Amino acid sequence: VCEKGFYRFDVIAYGKLWCHVCLSVPGEHNLLNALAAAACAVHLHISPQAFADGIAAYRGVGRRFESRGEYHGALLFDDYAHHPSEIEATLKAARAMQPRRVICVFQPHTYSRTISLRDEFARALSHADLCVITDIYASREVNTSGINGHYLADLIPDSVCVAGFDEARRFIADNARDGDIIFTMGAGDVCRIWDGFPASAPV
């Protein structure tokens, strides 16, 4: 059973009910991870109750669907996703939570990756209702191609580019609505957008 992105399910081992699992993290990818962990637990003769209690207590790790609080009724999150498959999985998990809108502030990571995976990024980010593209995080690279965030945003409907994190903060503050889910996303320093942002404490 999936309730607003959070899964509950029975684990059957050797034809018998082994335990019932309630996940505290959303997304089909976390369902699959939990099933793999259950298979290992059965093989290692872990107590079914201990496994069920442990998996229910797991609330994720830093920069993976990490709560950054609430603002004007919008739930704020940060995620490390920087590859198209990760982006798609995270945005689909957010969509399953049945928000009013999913807004993604994405920081592309390296010029070469942005160029080589441009179409894949555009398809993955289209799972957001509104996409805000920041400047590209250079990491180890030099921008010999002369591209910027517009290179990616031009392929994504309902997307905007921002010149810097201050502009991104203003955009979020101006556009957050009750029922929205808003992400910062990327492997660079995009999480700094939440520094000093007037949100409630993380949930």
PDB file of C-alpha atoms in Angstrom:
ATOM      1  CA  VAL A   1       0.000   0.000   0.000  1.00  0.00           C
ATOM      2  CA  CYS A   2       1.282   3.467  -0.881  1.00  0.00           C
ATOM      3  CA  GLU A   3      -0.074   6.446   1.064  1.00  0.00           C
ATOM      4  CA  LYS A   4       1.136   9.770  -0.305  1.00  0.00           C
ATOM      5  CA  GLY A   5       4.477   8.282  -1.326  1.00  0.00           C
ATOM      6  CA  PHE A   6       5.110   6.222   1.820  1.00  0.00           C
ATOM      7  CA  TYR A   7       4.909   2.440   1.469  1.00  0.00           C
ATOM      8  CA  ARG A   8       3.507  -0.204   3.832  1.00  0.00           C
ATOM      9  CA  PHE A   9       3.887  -3.867   2.888  1.00  0.00           C
ATOM     10  CA  ASP A  10       4.201  -7.448   4.133  1.00  0.00           C
ATOM     11  CA  VAL A  11       7.406  -9.425   3.721  1.00  0.00           C
ATOM     12  CA  ILE A  12       6.762 -13.075   2.881  1.00  0.00           C
ATOM     13  CA  ALA A  13       9.628 -15.525   3.447  1.00  0.00           C
ATOM     14  CA  TYR A  14       9.455 -19.227   2.627  1.00  0.00           C
ATOM     15  CA  GLY A  15       5.723 -18.946   2.067  1.00  0.00           C
ATOM     16  CA  LYS A  16       4.939 -17.372   5.443  1.00  0.00           C
ATOM     17  CA  LEU A  17       4.427 -13.838   6.712  1.00  0.00           C
ATOM     18  CA  TRP A  18       7.777 -12.689   8.081  1.00  0.00           C
ATOM     19  CA  CYS A  19       6.924  -9.116   9.103  1.00  0.00           C
ATOM     20  CA  HIS A  20       4.962  -6.010   8.222  1.00  0.00           C
ATOM     21  CA  VAL A  21       6.973  -2.951   7.177  1.00  0.00           C
ATOM     22  CA  CYS A  22       6.065   0.747   7.366  1.00  0.00           C
ATOM     23  CA  LEU A  23       8.593   3.047   5.690  1.00  0.00           C
ATOM     24  CA  SER A  24       9.351   6.524   7.040  1.00  0.00           C
ATOM     25  CA  VAL A  25      11.003   7.672   3.802  1.00  0.00           C
ATOM     26  CA  PRO A  26       9.058   8.156   0.548  1.00  0.00           C
ATOM     27  CA  GLY A  27       9.589   6.741  -2.909  1.00  0.00           C
ATOM     28  CA  GLU A  28       9.553   3.497  -4.852  1.00  0.00           C
ATOM     29  CA  HIS A  29      13.357   3.420  -4.781  1.00  0.00           C
ATOM     30  CA  ASN A  30      13.218   3.237  -0.966  1.00  0.00           C
ATOM     31  CA  LEU A  31      10.659   0.426  -1.234  1.00  0.00           C
ATOM     32  CA  LEU A  32      13.120  -1.534  -3.389  1.00  0.00           C
ATOM     33  CA  ASN A  33      15.964  -0.777  -0.981  1.00  0.00           C
ATOM     34  CA  ALA A  34      13.854  -2.014   1.936  1.00  0.00           C
ATOM     35  CA  LEU A  35      13.012  -5.254   0.116  1.00  0.00           C
ATOM     36  CA  ALA A  36      16.698  -5.886  -0.541  1.00  0.00           C
ATOM     37  CA  ALA A  37      17.460  -5.213   3.132  1.00  0.00           C
ATOM     38  CA  ALA A  38      14.671  -7.613   4.145  1.00  0.00           C
ATOM     39  CA  ALA A  39      16.149 -10.367   1.969  1.00  0.00           C
ATOM     40  CA  CYS A  40      19.499  -9.881   3.704  1.00  0.00           C
ATOM     41  CA  ALA A  41      17.831  -9.881   7.133  1.00  0.00           C
ATOM     42  CA  VAL A  42      16.006 -13.144   6.414  1.00  0.00           C
ATOM     43  CA  HIS A  43      19.226 -14.734   5.187  1.00  0.00           C
ATOM     44  CA  LEU A  44      21.099 -13.583   8.314  1.00  0.00           C
ATOM     45  CA  HIS A  45      18.305 -14.761  10.646  1.00  0.00           C
ATOM     46  CA  ILE A  46      17.582 -11.270  11.966  1.00  0.00           C
ATOM     47  CA  SER A  47      14.503 -11.051  14.174  1.00  0.00           C
ATOM     48  CA  PRO A  48      11.486  -9.978  12.068  1.00  0.00           C
ATOM     49  CA  GLN A  49      10.390  -7.502  14.743  1.00  0.00           C
ATOM     50  CA  ALA A  50      13.874  -6.049  15.047  1.00  0.00           C
ATOM     51  CA  PHE A  51      13.979  -5.549  11.284  1.00  0.00           C
ATOM     52  CA  ALA A  52      10.517  -3.957  11.166  1.00  0.00           C
ATOM     53  CA  ASP A  53      11.365  -1.615  14.045  1.00  0.00           C
ATOM     54  CA  GLY A  54      14.735  -0.696  12.561  1.00  0.00           C
ATOM     55  CA  ILE A  55      13.455   0.021   9.073  1.00  0.00           C
ATOM     56  CA  ALA A  56      10.574   2.132  10.441  1.00  0.00           C
ATOM     57  CA  ALA A  57      13.058   4.199  12.458  1.00  0.00           C
ATOM     58  CA  TYR A  58      15.166   4.964   9.374  1.00  0.00           C
ATOM     59  CA  ARG A  59      14.453   8.538   8.255  1.00  0.00           C
ATOM     60  CA  GLY A  60      17.133   8.960   5.643  1.00  0.00           C
ATOM     61  CA  VAL A  61      20.549  10.597   5.510  1.00  0.00           C
ATOM     62  CA  GLY A  62      21.821  14.091   4.930  1.00  0.00           C
ATOM     63  CA  ARG A  63      21.159  15.555   1.480  1.00  0.00           C
ATOM     64  CA  ARG A  64      18.792  12.728   0.489  1.00  0.00           C
ATOM     65  CA  PHE A  65      15.238  14.082   0.607  1.00  0.00           C
ATOM     66  CA  GLU A  66      16.437  15.981   3.667  1.00  0.00           C
ATOM     67  CA  SER A  67      13.824  18.199   5.293  1.00  0.00           C
ATOM     68  CA  ARG A  68      14.806  21.854   5.487  1.00  0.00           C
ATOM     69  CA  GLY A  69      11.618  23.037   7.151  1.00  0.00           C
ATOM     70  CA  GLU A  70       8.454  24.745   5.985  1.00  0.00           C
ATOM     71  CA  TYR A  71       7.699  28.152   4.504  1.00  0.00           C
ATOM     72  CA  HIS A  72       4.190  29.538   3.910  1.00  0.00           C
ATOM     73  CA  GLY A  73       2.824  25.988   3.980  1.00  0.00           C
ATOM     74  CA  ALA A  74       5.369  24.669   1.451  1.00  0.00           C
ATOM     75  CA  LEU A  75       7.576  21.753   2.513  1.00  0.00           C
ATOM     76  CA  LEU A  76      11.270  22.403   1.819  1.00  0.00           C
ATOM     77  CA  PHE A  77      13.815  19.698   1.005  1.00  0.00           C
ATOM     78  CA  ASP A  78      17.401  19.299  -0.140  1.00  0.00           C
ATOM     79  CA  ASP A  79      18.684  16.397  -2.229  1.00  0.00           C
ATOM     80  CA  TYR A  80      22.095  15.420  -3.613  1.00  0.00           C
ATOM     81  CA  ALA A  81      20.638  14.058  -6.876  1.00  0.00           C
ATOM     82  CA  HIS A  82      22.790  15.207  -9.788  1.00  0.00           C
ATOM     83  CA  HIS A  83      22.368  12.409 -12.347  1.00  0.00           C
ATOM     84  CA  PRO A  84      19.167  12.187 -14.421  1.00  0.00           C
ATOM     85  CA  SER A  85      18.094   8.823 -12.976  1.00  0.00           C
ATOM     86  CA  GLU A  86      18.500  10.129  -9.406  1.00  0.00           C
ATOM     87  CA  ILE A  87      16.636  13.332 -10.231  1.00  0.00           C
ATOM     88  CA  GLU A  88      13.756  11.413 -11.782  1.00  0.00           C
ATOM     89  CA  ALA A  89      13.471   9.013  -8.821  1.00  0.00           C
ATOM     90  CA  THR A  90      13.435  11.864  -6.306  1.00  0.00           C
ATOM     91  CA  LEU A  91      10.905  13.972  -8.198  1.00  0.00           C
ATOM     92  CA  LYS A  92       8.634  10.957  -8.740  1.00  0.00           C
ATOM     93  CA  ALA A  93       8.780  10.249  -5.003  1.00  0.00           C
ATOM     94  CA  ALA A  94       7.832  13.861  -4.329  1.00  0.00           C
ATOM     95  CA  ARG A  95       4.978  13.638  -6.845  1.00  0.00           C
ATOM     96  CA  ALA A  96       3.628  10.541  -5.065  1.00  0.00           C
ATOM     97  CA  MET A  97       3.212  12.659  -1.919  1.00  0.00           C
ATOM     98  CA  GLN A  98       0.420  14.468  -3.813  1.00  0.00           C
ATOM     99  CA  PRO A  99       1.633  18.045  -3.403  1.00  0.00           C
ATOM    100  CA  ARG A 100       0.007  21.065  -4.971  1.00  0.00           C
ATOM    101  CA  ARG A 101       3.179  21.576  -7.042  1.00  0.00           C
ATOM    102  CA  VAL A 102       6.729  20.229  -7.148  1.00  0.00           C
ATOM    103  CA  ILE A 103       9.306  22.993  -7.572  1.00  0.00           C
ATOM    104  CA  CYS A 104      12.942  22.077  -8.157  1.00  0.00           C
ATOM    105  CA  VAL A 105      15.889  24.464  -7.832  1.00  0.00           C
ATOM    106  CA  PHE A 106      18.578  22.548  -9.702  1.00  0.00           C
ATOM    107  CA  GLN A 107      22.298  23.284  -9.822  1.00  0.00           C
ATOM    108  CA  PRO A 108      23.919  21.469 -12.791  1.00  0.00           C
ATOM    109  CA  HIS A 109      27.179  19.773 -11.839  1.00  0.00           C
ATOM    110  CA  THR A 110      30.115  20.330 -14.227  1.00  0.00           C
ATOM    111  CA  TYR A 111      30.016  21.683 -17.768  1.00  0.00           C
ATOM    112  CA  SER A 112      30.947  18.400 -19.437  1.00  0.00           C
ATOM    113  CA  ARG A 113      28.150  16.454 -17.750  1.00  0.00           C
ATOM    114  CA  THR A 114      25.618  19.168 -18.535  1.00  0.00           C
ATOM    115  CA  ILE A 115      26.581  18.995 -22.216  1.00  0.00           C
ATOM    116  CA  SER A 116      26.723  15.191 -22.496  1.00  0.00           C
ATOM    117  CA  LEU A 117      23.461  14.529 -20.591  1.00  0.00           C
ATOM    118  CA  ARG A 118      21.534  17.653 -21.573  1.00  0.00           C
ATOM    119  CA  ASP A 119      18.507  15.824 -23.022  1.00  0.00           C
ATOM    120  CA  GLU A 120      18.386  13.331 -20.145  1.00  0.00           C
ATOM    121  CA  PHE A 121      18.514  16.173 -17.592  1.00  0.00           C
ATOM    122  CA  ALA A 122      15.692  17.965 -19.382  1.00  0.00           C
ATOM    123  CA  ARG A 123      13.476  14.854 -19.356  1.00  0.00           C
ATOM    124  CA  ALA A 124      14.168  14.149 -15.678  1.00  0.00           C
ATOM    125  CA  LEU A 125      13.586  17.727 -14.566  1.00  0.00           C
ATOM    126  CA  SER A 126      10.305  17.868 -16.492  1.00  0.00           C
ATOM    127  CA  HIS A 127       8.820  15.824 -13.619  1.00  0.00           C
ATOM    128  CA  ALA A 128       8.787  19.094 -11.661  1.00  0.00           C
ATOM    129  CA  ASP A 129       5.974  21.573 -12.230  1.00  0.00           C
ATOM    130  CA  LEU A 130       8.455  24.432 -12.103  1.00  0.00           C
ATOM    131  CA  CYS A 131      12.218  24.194 -12.512  1.00  0.00           C
ATOM    132  CA  VAL A 132      14.673  26.882 -11.430  1.00  0.00           C
ATOM    133  CA  ILE A 133      18.157  26.478 -12.899  1.00  0.00           C
ATOM    134  CA  THR A 134      21.140  28.038 -11.154  1.00  0.00           C
ATOM    135  CA  ASP A 135      24.555  28.617 -12.659  1.00  0.00           C
ATOM    136  CA  ILE A 136      26.595  25.469 -13.320  1.00  0.00           C
ATOM    137  CA  TYR A 137      28.816  24.193 -10.499  1.00  0.00           C
ATOM    138  CA  ALA A 138      32.249  23.941 -12.095  1.00  0.00           C
ATOM    139  CA  SER A 139      33.897  21.582  -9.605  1.00  0.00           C
ATOM    140  CA  ARG A 140      37.264  20.719 -11.199  1.00  0.00           C
ATOM    141  CA  GLU A 141      36.412  22.069 -14.666  1.00  0.00           C
ATOM    142  CA  VAL A 142      37.034  25.251 -16.634  1.00  0.00           C
ATOM    143  CA  ASN A 143      34.164  26.580 -18.736  1.00  0.00           C
ATOM    144  CA  THR A 144      35.811  26.275 -22.146  1.00  0.00           C
ATOM    145  CA  SER A 145      32.413  25.774 -23.843  1.00  0.00           C
ATOM    146  CA  GLY A 146      30.946  29.077 -22.600  1.00  0.00           C
ATOM    147  CA  ILE A 147      27.652  27.534 -21.483  1.00  0.00           C
ATOM    148  CA  ASN A 148      25.531  28.538 -18.471  1.00  0.00           C
ATOM    149  CA  GLY A 149      22.231  27.532 -16.893  1.00  0.00           C
ATOM    150  CA  HIS A 150      20.250  28.722 -19.937  1.00  0.00           C
ATOM    151  CA  TYR A 151      21.843  25.895 -21.953  1.00  0.00           C
ATOM    152  CA  LEU A 152      19.722  23.459 -19.937  1.00  0.00           C
ATOM    153  CA  ALA A 153      16.728  25.659 -19.117  1.00  0.00           C
ATOM    154  CA  ASP A 154      16.036  26.245 -22.816  1.00  0.00           C
ATOM    155  CA  LEU A 155      14.889  22.598 -23.081  1.00  0.00           C
ATOM    156  CA  ILE A 156      12.651  22.556 -19.995  1.00  0.00           C
ATOM    157  CA  PRO A 157       9.107  23.959 -20.132  1.00  0.00           C
ATOM    158  CA  ASP A 158       8.153  26.239 -17.233  1.00  0.00           C
ATOM    159  CA  SER A 159      11.747  26.815 -16.197  1.00  0.00           C
ATOM    160  CA  VAL A 160      13.637  29.932 -15.206  1.00  0.00           C
ATOM    161  CA  CYS A 161      17.286  30.759 -14.658  1.00  0.00           C
ATOM    162  CA  VAL A 162      18.617  32.642 -11.655  1.00  0.00           C
ATOM    163  CA  ALA A 163      21.883  34.521 -11.477  1.00  0.00           C
ATOM    164  CA  GLY A 164      22.800  33.415  -7.971  1.00  0.00           C
ATOM    165  CA  PHE A 165      21.607  32.021  -4.675  1.00  0.00           C
ATOM    166  CA  ASP A 166      20.164  35.328  -3.463  1.00  0.00           C
ATOM    167  CA  GLU A 167      17.926  35.426  -6.508  1.00  0.00           C
ATOM    168  CA  ALA A 168      16.978  31.782  -5.927  1.00  0.00           C
ATOM    169  CA  ARG A 169      15.990  32.598  -2.331  1.00  0.00           C
ATOM    170  CA  ARG A 170      13.845  35.500  -3.515  1.00  0.00           C
ATOM    171  CA  PHE A 171      12.193  33.304  -6.124  1.00  0.00           C
ATOM    172  CA  ILE A 172      11.324  30.660  -3.523  1.00  0.00           C
ATOM    173  CA  ALA A 173      10.038  33.271  -1.077  1.00  0.00           C
ATOM    174  CA  ASP A 174       7.883  34.887  -3.764  1.00  0.00           C
ATOM    175  CA  ASN A 175       6.489  31.655  -5.221  1.00  0.00           C
ATOM    176  CA  ALA A 176       6.072  29.233  -2.301  1.00  0.00           C
ATOM    177  CA  ARG A 177       2.429  28.287  -1.767  1.00  0.00           C
ATOM    178  CA  ASP A 178       0.627  26.119   0.741  1.00  0.00           C
ATOM    179  CA  GLY A 179       0.856  22.480  -0.364  1.00  0.00           C
ATOM    180  CA  ASP A 180       3.991  22.859  -2.512  1.00  0.00           C
ATOM    181  CA  ILE A 181       7.101  20.708  -2.213  1.00  0.00           C
ATOM    182  CA  ILE A 182      10.263  22.684  -3.006  1.00  0.00           C
ATOM    183  CA  PHE A 183      13.669  21.108  -3.551  1.00  0.00           C
ATOM    184  CA  THR A 184      17.193  22.338  -3.856  1.00  0.00           C
ATOM    185  CA  MET A 185      18.981  19.658  -5.840  1.00  0.00           C
ATOM    186  CA  GLY A 186      22.529  18.980  -7.018  1.00  0.00           C
ATOM    187  CA  ALA A 187      25.955  17.746  -5.945  1.00  0.00           C
ATOM    188  CA  GLY A 188      27.523  21.181  -5.530  1.00  0.00           C
ATOM    189  CA  ASP A 189      26.765  23.823  -2.922  1.00  0.00           C
ATOM    190  CA  VAL A 190      23.111  24.454  -3.810  1.00  0.00           C
ATOM    191  CA  CYS A 191      22.102  23.508  -0.256  1.00  0.00           C
ATOM    192  CA  ARG A 192      23.536  26.889   0.835  1.00  0.00           C
ATOM    193  CA  ILE A 193      20.332  28.455  -0.496  1.00  0.00           C
ATOM    194  CA  TRP A 194      18.695  27.423   2.769  1.00  0.00           C
ATOM    195  CA  ASP A 195      21.323  29.215   4.876  1.00  0.00           C
ATOM    196  CA  GLY A 196      19.477  32.096   6.513  1.00  0.00           C
ATOM    197  CA  PHE A 197      16.217  31.301   4.699  1.00  0.00           C
ATOM    198  CA  PRO A 198      13.278  32.133   7.009  1.00  0.00           C
ATOM    199  CA  ALA A 199      11.868  28.608   7.192  1.00  0.00           C
ATOM    200  CA  SER A 200      10.502  26.763  10.183  1.00  0.00           C
ATOM    201  CA  ALA A 201      12.652  24.062  11.796  1.00  0.00           C
ATOM    202  CA  PRO A 202      13.092  20.878   9.733  1.00  0.00           C
ATOM    203  CA  VAL A 203      10.474  18.229  10.369  1.00  0.00           C
TER     204      VAL A 203
END
